[in-house]
PDB file of C-alpha atoms and ligand atoms in Angstrom:
ATOM      1  CA  MET W   1     133.508 -13.313  86.388  1.00  0.00           C
ATOM      2  CA  PRO W   2     137.270 -13.353  87.216  1.00  0.00           C
ATOM      3  CA  PRO W   3     138.637 -12.191  90.591  1.00  0.00           C
ATOM      4  CA  ILE W   4     138.966  -8.458  91.044  1.00  0.00           C
ATOM      5  CA  ASP W   5     142.126  -6.689  89.855  1.00  0.00           C
ATOM      6  CA  ARG W   6     144.284  -6.286  92.984  1.00  0.00           C
ATOM      7  CA  SER W   7     144.915  -2.642  92.222  1.00  0.00           C
ATOM      8  CA  HIS W   8     141.235  -1.885  92.830  1.00  0.00           C
ATOM      9  CA  ARG W   9     140.674  -3.638  96.109  1.00  0.00           C
ATOM     10  CA  THR W  10     138.013  -1.466  97.637  1.00  0.00           C
ATOM     11  CA  ILE W  11     134.939  -0.417  95.699  1.00  0.00           C
ATOM     12  CA  SER W  12     132.575   2.070  97.354  1.00  0.00           C
ATOM     13  CA  LEU W  13     128.966   2.440  96.246  1.00  0.00           C
ATOM     14  CA  ILE W  14     127.201   5.775  96.642  1.00  0.00           C
ATOM     15  CA  GLY W  15     123.749   7.012  95.665  1.00  0.00           C
ATOM     16  CA  MET W  16     120.279   7.884  96.868  1.00  0.00           C
ATOM     17  CA  PRO W  17     118.337   5.693  99.309  1.00  0.00           C
ATOM     18  CA  GLY W  18     116.664   3.050  97.142  1.00  0.00           C
ATOM     19  CA  ALA W  19     119.364   3.086  94.454  1.00  0.00           C
ATOM     20  CA  GLY W  20     120.344  -0.461  95.404  1.00  0.00           C
ATOM     21  CA  LYS W  21     123.715   0.073  97.102  1.00  0.00           C
ATOM     22  CA  SER W  22     123.140  -2.592  99.762  1.00  0.00           C
ATOM     23  CA  THR W  23     121.511  -5.110  97.403  1.00  0.00           C
ATOM     24  CA  VAL W  24     124.021  -4.691  94.587  1.00  0.00           C
ATOM     25  CA  GLY W  25     127.013  -4.441  96.942  1.00  0.00           C
ATOM     26  CA  VAL W  26     126.640  -7.922  98.357  1.00  0.00           C
ATOM     27  CA  ILE W  27     126.199  -9.389  94.851  1.00  0.00           C
ATOM     28  CA  LEU W  28     129.345  -7.631  93.674  1.00  0.00           C
ATOM     29  CA  ALA W  29     131.256  -8.882  96.736  1.00  0.00           C
ATOM     30  CA  LYS W  30     130.182 -12.472  96.123  1.00  0.00           C
ATOM     31  CA  ARG W  31     131.238 -12.289  92.511  1.00  0.00           C
ATOM     32  CA  THR W  32     134.610 -10.673  93.100  1.00  0.00           C
ATOM     33  CA  GLY W  33     135.693 -12.468  96.290  1.00  0.00           C
ATOM     34  CA  LEU W  34     135.975  -9.173  98.124  1.00  0.00           C
ATOM     35  CA  ALA W  35     134.574  -8.698 101.643  1.00  0.00           C
ATOM     36  CA  PHE W  36     131.322  -6.799 102.052  1.00  0.00           C
ATOM     37  CA  THR W  37     130.679  -3.886 104.382  1.00  0.00           C
ATOM     38  CA  ASP W  38     127.376  -2.055 104.683  1.00  0.00           C
ATOM     39  CA  THR W  39     128.238   1.066 106.637  1.00  0.00           C
ATOM     40  CA  ASP W  40     124.623   1.392 107.811  1.00  0.00           C
ATOM     41  CA  LEU W  41     125.060  -1.895 109.674  1.00  0.00           C
ATOM     42  CA  ALA W  42     128.293  -0.632 111.248  1.00  0.00           C
ATOM     43  CA  ILE W  43     126.383   2.447 112.472  1.00  0.00           C
ATOM     44  CA  GLN W  44     123.540   0.309 113.838  1.00  0.00           C
ATOM     45  CA  VAL W  45     125.923  -1.994 115.728  1.00  0.00           C
ATOM     46  CA  ARG W  46     127.837   0.958 117.191  1.00  0.00           C
ATOM     47  CA  GLU W  47     124.655   2.705 118.353  1.00  0.00           C
ATOM     48  CA  GLY W  48     122.748  -0.429 119.345  1.00  0.00           C
ATOM     49  CA  GLU W  49     119.707   0.783 117.420  1.00  0.00           C
ATOM     50  CA  ILE W  50     118.290   0.539 113.911  1.00  0.00           C
ATOM     51  CA  LEU W  51     118.879   3.398 111.478  1.00  0.00           C
ATOM     52  CA  GLN W  52     115.399   4.851 111.479  1.00  0.00           C
ATOM     53  CA  ASP W  53     115.364   4.986 115.290  1.00  0.00           C
ATOM     54  CA  ILE W  54     118.779   6.665 115.390  1.00  0.00           C
ATOM     55  CA  VAL W  55     117.701   9.303 112.856  1.00  0.00           C
ATOM     56  CA  ASP W  56     114.409   9.873 114.724  1.00  0.00           C
ATOM     57  CA  ARG W  57     116.134  10.134 118.111  1.00  0.00           C
ATOM     58  CA  VAL W  58     119.178  12.282 117.333  1.00  0.00           C
ATOM     59  CA  GLY W  59     118.021  14.229 114.259  1.00  0.00           C
ATOM     60  CA  ASN W  60     119.641  14.840 110.910  1.00  0.00           C
ATOM     61  CA  PRO W  61     122.774  16.875 111.826  1.00  0.00           C
ATOM     62  CA  ARG W  62     123.800  14.548 114.670  1.00  0.00           C
ATOM     63  CA  PHE W  63     123.161  11.465 112.527  1.00  0.00           C
ATOM     64  CA  ARG W  64     125.562  12.810 109.935  1.00  0.00           C
ATOM     65  CA  GLU W  65     128.223  13.310 112.629  1.00  0.00           C
ATOM     66  CA  ILE W  66     127.794   9.699 113.778  1.00  0.00           C
ATOM     67  CA  GLU W  67     127.927   8.511 110.168  1.00  0.00           C
ATOM     68  CA  GLU W  68     131.113  10.508 109.553  1.00  0.00           C
ATOM     69  CA  THR W  69     132.785   9.074 112.671  1.00  0.00           C
ATOM     70  CA  VAL W  70     131.957   5.514 111.668  1.00  0.00           C
ATOM     71  CA  LEU W  71     133.053   5.992 108.070  1.00  0.00           C
ATOM     72  CA  LEU W  72     136.378   7.504 109.088  1.00  0.00           C
ATOM     73  CA  GLU W  73     137.052   4.385 111.184  1.00  0.00           C
ATOM     74  CA  VAL W  74     135.544   1.482 109.250  1.00  0.00           C
ATOM     75  CA  PRO W  75     138.165  -0.873 107.720  1.00  0.00           C
ATOM     76  CA  LEU W  76     138.409  -0.416 103.950  1.00  0.00           C
ATOM     77  CA  ASP W  77     140.679  -3.267 102.917  1.00  0.00           C
ATOM     78  CA  ASP W  78     139.621  -5.590 100.105  1.00  0.00           C
ATOM     79  CA  ALA W  79     135.931  -4.832 100.350  1.00  0.00           C
ATOM     80  CA  VAL W  80     132.864  -3.677  98.544  1.00  0.00           C
ATOM     81  CA  VAL W  81     131.556  -0.859 100.739  1.00  0.00           C
ATOM     82  CA  SER W  82     127.872   0.011 100.496  1.00  0.00           C
ATOM     83  CA  THR W  83     127.453   3.427 102.047  1.00  0.00           C
ATOM     84  CA  GLY W  84     124.363   5.235 103.316  1.00  0.00           C
ATOM     85  CA  GLY W  85     122.926   7.862 100.978  1.00  0.00           C
ATOM     86  CA  SER W  86     124.012  10.829 103.088  1.00  0.00           C
ATOM     87  CA  VAL W  87     127.712   9.941 103.099  1.00  0.00           C
ATOM     88  CA  ILE W  88     128.494  12.523 100.428  1.00  0.00           C
ATOM     89  CA  TYR W  89     127.982  15.377 102.923  1.00  0.00           C
ATOM     90  CA  SER W  90     131.391  14.569 104.432  1.00  0.00           C
ATOM     91  CA  ASP W  91     134.286  15.580 102.211  1.00  0.00           C
ATOM     92  CA  ALA W  92     136.737  13.869 104.590  1.00  0.00           C
ATOM     93  CA  VAL W  93     134.910  10.563 104.248  1.00  0.00           C
ATOM     94  CA  MET W  94     134.673  10.835 100.487  1.00  0.00           C
ATOM     95  CA  GLN W  95     138.389  11.543 100.186  1.00  0.00           C
ATOM     96  CA  ARG W  96     139.074   8.473 102.342  1.00  0.00           C
ATOM     97  CA  LEU W  97     136.859   6.264 100.163  1.00  0.00           C
ATOM     98  CA  ARG W  98     138.410   7.586  96.966  1.00  0.00           C
ATOM     99  CA  THR W  99     141.890   6.864  98.266  1.00  0.00           C
ATOM    100  CA  ALA W 100     140.879   3.248  98.936  1.00  0.00           C
ATOM    101  CA  GLY W 101     139.632   2.609  95.398  1.00  0.00           C
ATOM    102  CA  PRO W 102     136.948   3.518  92.868  1.00  0.00           C
ATOM    103  CA  VAL W 103     133.776   5.223  94.031  1.00  0.00           C
ATOM    104  CA  VAL W 104     130.737   4.100  92.043  1.00  0.00           C
ATOM    105  CA  PHE W 105     127.581   6.222  91.780  1.00  0.00           C
ATOM    106  CA  LEU W 106     124.394   4.174  91.348  1.00  0.00           C
ATOM    107  CA  GLU W 107     122.325   6.658  89.390  1.00  0.00           C
ATOM    108  CA  ALA W 108     118.567   6.195  89.197  1.00  0.00           C
ATOM    109  CA  ASP W 109     115.645   8.357  88.186  1.00  0.00           C
ATOM    110  CA  LEU W 110     113.494  10.025  90.787  1.00  0.00           C
ATOM    111  CA  ALA W 111     110.293   8.094  90.009  1.00  0.00           C
ATOM    112  CA  THR W 112     112.004   4.710  90.355  1.00  0.00           C
ATOM    113  CA  LEU W 113     113.676   5.699  93.599  1.00  0.00           C
ATOM    114  CA  GLU W 114     110.464   7.066  95.115  1.00  0.00           C
ATOM    115  CA  GLU W 115     108.677   3.839  94.212  1.00  0.00           C
ATOM    116  CA  ARG W 116     111.364   1.680  95.855  1.00  0.00           C
ATOM    117  CA  VAL W 117     111.512   3.812  98.992  1.00  0.00           C
ATOM    118  CA  ALA W 118     107.715   3.961  99.292  1.00  0.00           C
ATOM    119  CA  ALA W 119     107.645   0.157  99.295  1.00  0.00           C
ATOM    120  CA  ASN W 120     109.410   0.276 102.668  1.00  0.00           C
ATOM    121  CA  PRO W 121     108.152   3.233 104.698  1.00  0.00           C
ATOM    122  CA  LEU W 122     110.462   2.351 107.604  1.00  0.00           C
ATOM    123  CA  ARG W 123     113.580   3.298 105.664  1.00  0.00           C
ATOM    124  CA  GLY W 124     115.444   6.186 107.272  1.00  0.00           C
ATOM    125  CA  ILE W 125     116.445   9.253 105.302  1.00  0.00           C
ATOM    126  CA  ALA W 126     118.528  11.974 106.937  1.00  0.00           C
ATOM    127  CA  ARG W 127     116.866  15.087 105.546  1.00  0.00           C
ATOM    128  CA  GLY W 128     116.238  18.655 106.599  1.00  0.00           C
ATOM    129  CA  GLU W 129     112.993  19.861 108.116  1.00  0.00           C
ATOM    130  CA  GLY W 130     110.265  19.929 105.453  1.00  0.00           C
ATOM    131  CA  GLN W 131     112.474  18.480 102.708  1.00  0.00           C
ATOM    132  CA  SER W 132     110.727  16.112 100.311  1.00  0.00           C
ATOM    133  CA  TYR W 133     112.508  13.132  98.755  1.00  0.00           C
ATOM    134  CA  ALA W 134     112.624  15.147  95.513  1.00  0.00           C
ATOM    135  CA  ASP W 135     114.312  18.058  97.345  1.00  0.00           C
ATOM    136  CA  VAL W 136     116.929  15.683  98.750  1.00  0.00           C
ATOM    137  CA  TYR W 137     117.447  14.176  95.284  1.00  0.00           C
ATOM    138  CA  ALA W 138     118.038  17.625  93.762  1.00  0.00           C
ATOM    139  CA  GLU W 139     120.401  18.627  96.576  1.00  0.00           C
ATOM    140  CA  ARG W 140     122.482  15.470  96.450  1.00  0.00           C
ATOM    141  CA  CYS W 141     122.784  14.591  92.766  1.00  0.00           C
ATOM    142  CA  PRO W 142     125.593  17.111  92.125  1.00  0.00           C
ATOM    143  CA  LEU W 143     127.476  15.727  95.139  1.00  0.00           C
ATOM    144  CA  TYR W 144     127.204  12.115  93.944  1.00  0.00           C
ATOM    145  CA  GLN W 145     128.451  13.251  90.538  1.00  0.00           C
ATOM    146  CA  ARG W 146     131.304  15.230  92.072  1.00  0.00           C
ATOM    147  CA  TYR W 147     132.714  12.246  93.953  1.00  0.00           C
ATOM    148  CA  ALA W 148     132.023   9.462  91.452  1.00  0.00           C
ATOM    149  CA  ASP W 149     134.851   7.793  89.572  1.00  0.00           C
ATOM    150  CA  ILE W 150     132.302   5.594  87.792  1.00  0.00           C
ATOM    151  CA  THR W 151     128.571   6.130  87.229  1.00  0.00           C
ATOM    152  CA  VAL W 152     126.246   3.229  86.428  1.00  0.00           C
ATOM    153  CA  ASP W 153     122.559   3.204  85.597  1.00  0.00           C
ATOM    154  CA  ALA W 154     120.734   1.617  88.539  1.00  0.00           C
ATOM    155  CA  THR W 155     117.218   2.134  87.168  1.00  0.00           C
ATOM    156  CA  ALA W 156     116.879  -0.418  84.394  1.00  0.00           C
ATOM    157  CA  GLY W 157     117.810  -4.045  84.955  1.00  0.00           C
ATOM    158  CA  SER W 158     118.048  -6.318  87.952  1.00  0.00           C
ATOM    159  CA  ALA W 159     120.439  -5.896  90.862  1.00  0.00           C
ATOM    160  CA  ASP W 160     122.580  -8.636  89.252  1.00  0.00           C
ATOM    161  CA  ALA W 161     122.707  -6.637  86.029  1.00  0.00           C
ATOM    162  CA  VAL W 162     123.781  -3.516  87.920  1.00  0.00           C
ATOM    163  CA  ALA W 163     126.554  -5.502  89.652  1.00  0.00           C
ATOM    164  CA  ASP W 164     127.698  -6.759  86.225  1.00  0.00           C
ATOM    165  CA  ALA W 165     127.690  -3.210  84.859  1.00  0.00           C
ATOM    166  CA  ILE W 166     129.880  -2.048  87.741  1.00  0.00           C
ATOM    167  CA  PHE W 167     132.323  -4.887  87.182  1.00  0.00           C
ATOM    168  CA  ARG W 168     132.586  -4.122  83.488  1.00  0.00           C
ATOM    169  CA  ALA W 169     133.135  -0.421  84.202  1.00  0.00           C
ATOM    170  CA  LEU W 170     136.055  -0.961  86.583  1.00  0.00           C
ATOM    171  CA  PRO W 171     139.304   0.396  85.128  1.00  0.00           C
TER     172      PRO W 171
HETATM  173  N1  ADP S 201     118.203  -3.007  90.204  1.00  0.00           N
HETATM  174  C1  ADP S 201     117.118  -3.124  90.983  1.00  0.00           C
HETATM  175  N2  ADP S 201     115.924  -3.379  90.426  1.00  0.00           N
HETATM  176  C2  ADP S 201     114.814  -3.477  91.173  1.00  0.00           C
HETATM  177  N3  ADP S 201     114.774  -3.317  92.525  1.00  0.00           N
HETATM  178  C3  ADP S 201     115.938  -3.047  93.131  1.00  0.00           C
HETATM  179  C4  ADP S 201     117.161  -2.939  92.411  1.00  0.00           C
HETATM  180  N4  ADP S 201     118.153  -2.645  93.291  1.00  0.00           N
HETATM  181  C5  ADP S 201     117.563  -2.599  94.499  1.00  0.00           C
HETATM  182  N5  ADP S 201     116.237  -2.847  94.414  1.00  0.00           N
HETATM  183  C6  ADP S 201     115.276  -2.854  95.526  1.00  0.00           C
HETATM  184  O1  ADP S 201     115.178  -1.505  95.979  1.00  0.00           O
HETATM  185  C7  ADP S 201     115.101  -1.465  97.385  1.00  0.00           C
HETATM  186  C8  ADP S 201     116.240  -0.642  97.934  1.00  0.00           C
HETATM  187  O2  ADP S 201     117.448  -1.347  97.744  1.00  0.00           O
HETATM  188  P1  ADP S 201     118.687  -1.133  98.708  1.00  0.00           P
HETATM  189  O3  ADP S 201     119.773  -2.048  98.248  1.00  0.00           O
HETATM  190  O4  ADP S 201     118.291  -1.212 100.128  1.00  0.00           O
HETATM  191  O5  ADP S 201     119.094   0.380  98.363  1.00  0.00           O
HETATM  192  P2  ADP S 201     120.062   1.392  99.111  1.00  0.00           P
HETATM  193  O6  ADP S 201     121.004   0.596  99.947  1.00  0.00           O
HETATM  194  O7  ADP S 201     120.750   2.120  97.995  1.00  0.00           O
HETATM  195  O8  ADP S 201     119.180   2.301  99.889  1.00  0.00           O
HETATM  196  C9  ADP S 201     115.097  -2.921  97.860  1.00  0.00           C
HETATM  197  O9  ADP S 201     113.753  -3.324  98.032  1.00  0.00           O
HETATM  198  C10 ADP S 201     115.737  -3.669  96.712  1.00  0.00           C
HETATM  199  O10 ADP S 201     115.289  -4.996  96.623  1.00  0.00           O
HETATM  200  O1  S3P S 202     120.348   8.856 102.567  1.00  0.00           O
HETATM  201  C1  S3P S 202     120.070   8.943 103.781  1.00  0.00           C
HETATM  202  O2  S3P S 202     119.773  10.025 104.306  1.00  0.00           O
HETATM  203  C2  S3P S 202     120.102   7.707 104.597  1.00  0.00           C
HETATM  204  C3  S3P S 202     120.202   6.518 103.935  1.00  0.00           C
HETATM  205  C4  S3P S 202     120.200   5.230 104.637  1.00  0.00           C
HETATM  206  O3  S3P S 202     120.958   4.267 103.898  1.00  0.00           O
HETATM  207  P1  S3P S 202     120.585   3.780 102.401  1.00  0.00           P
HETATM  208  O4  S3P S 202     121.068   4.835 101.436  1.00  0.00           O
HETATM  209  O5  S3P S 202     121.327   2.496 102.247  1.00  0.00           O
HETATM  210  O6  S3P S 202     119.107   3.593 102.329  1.00  0.00           O
HETATM  211  C5  S3P S 202     120.773   5.360 106.024  1.00  0.00           C
HETATM  212  O7  S3P S 202     122.148   5.642 106.008  1.00  0.00           O
HETATM  213  C6  S3P S 202     120.111   6.458 106.800  1.00  0.00           C
HETATM  214  O8  S3P S 202     118.830   6.030 107.126  1.00  0.00           O
HETATM  215  C7  S3P S 202     120.097   7.805 106.069  1.00  0.00           C
HETATM  216 MG1   MG S 203     121.607   0.569 101.952  1.00  0.00          MG
END
């Protein structure tokens, strides 16, 4: 795979928890020579706590404020940026990401996502009181679609195959 076109230096990955943003992002970074940023790790380092504990301690609305603050500050130069699934609730953040380069939606079906998330029950999801994963999926899908420059299928195929599909879809 050749080095990334310099006019598309920052590639942001969005999608539901379990879509593979973190897994695919680092593969894409290795293959393109771009840096890699997982914004969840930036949040964890800033707060000195792991994601699930932050979400449990501060609750959903406050977590989204913290996430927005971090994502408005995180450097975006020459990087693949794997975001957290709730990033699409901030229009300001999404405009910032889109200005930096293409935003890629990792689209996956509900059953696959639920299976992946269930395999790690400690994964944090910032959701409203009483909301199921399916409710969150239904609420967010239109937002992922709204902000996506590119949509790739993240259900079928390995994480490597998804990274390849993103690379091929870059303009
Ligand atoms: N294309 C894929 N096929 C199968 N499993 C995958 C794929 N992409 C990611 N996974 C697995 O799904 C889980 C969630 O992946 P992760 O990258 O953490 O997703 P996200 O960052 O979008 O929440 C991990 O266990 C990962 O190994
Ligand atoms: O979608 C969400 O509500 C969240 C997704 C997580 O990241 P991943 O999408 O990488 O799992 C993390 O940001 C946080 O626990 C909240
Ligand atoms: Mg992730």
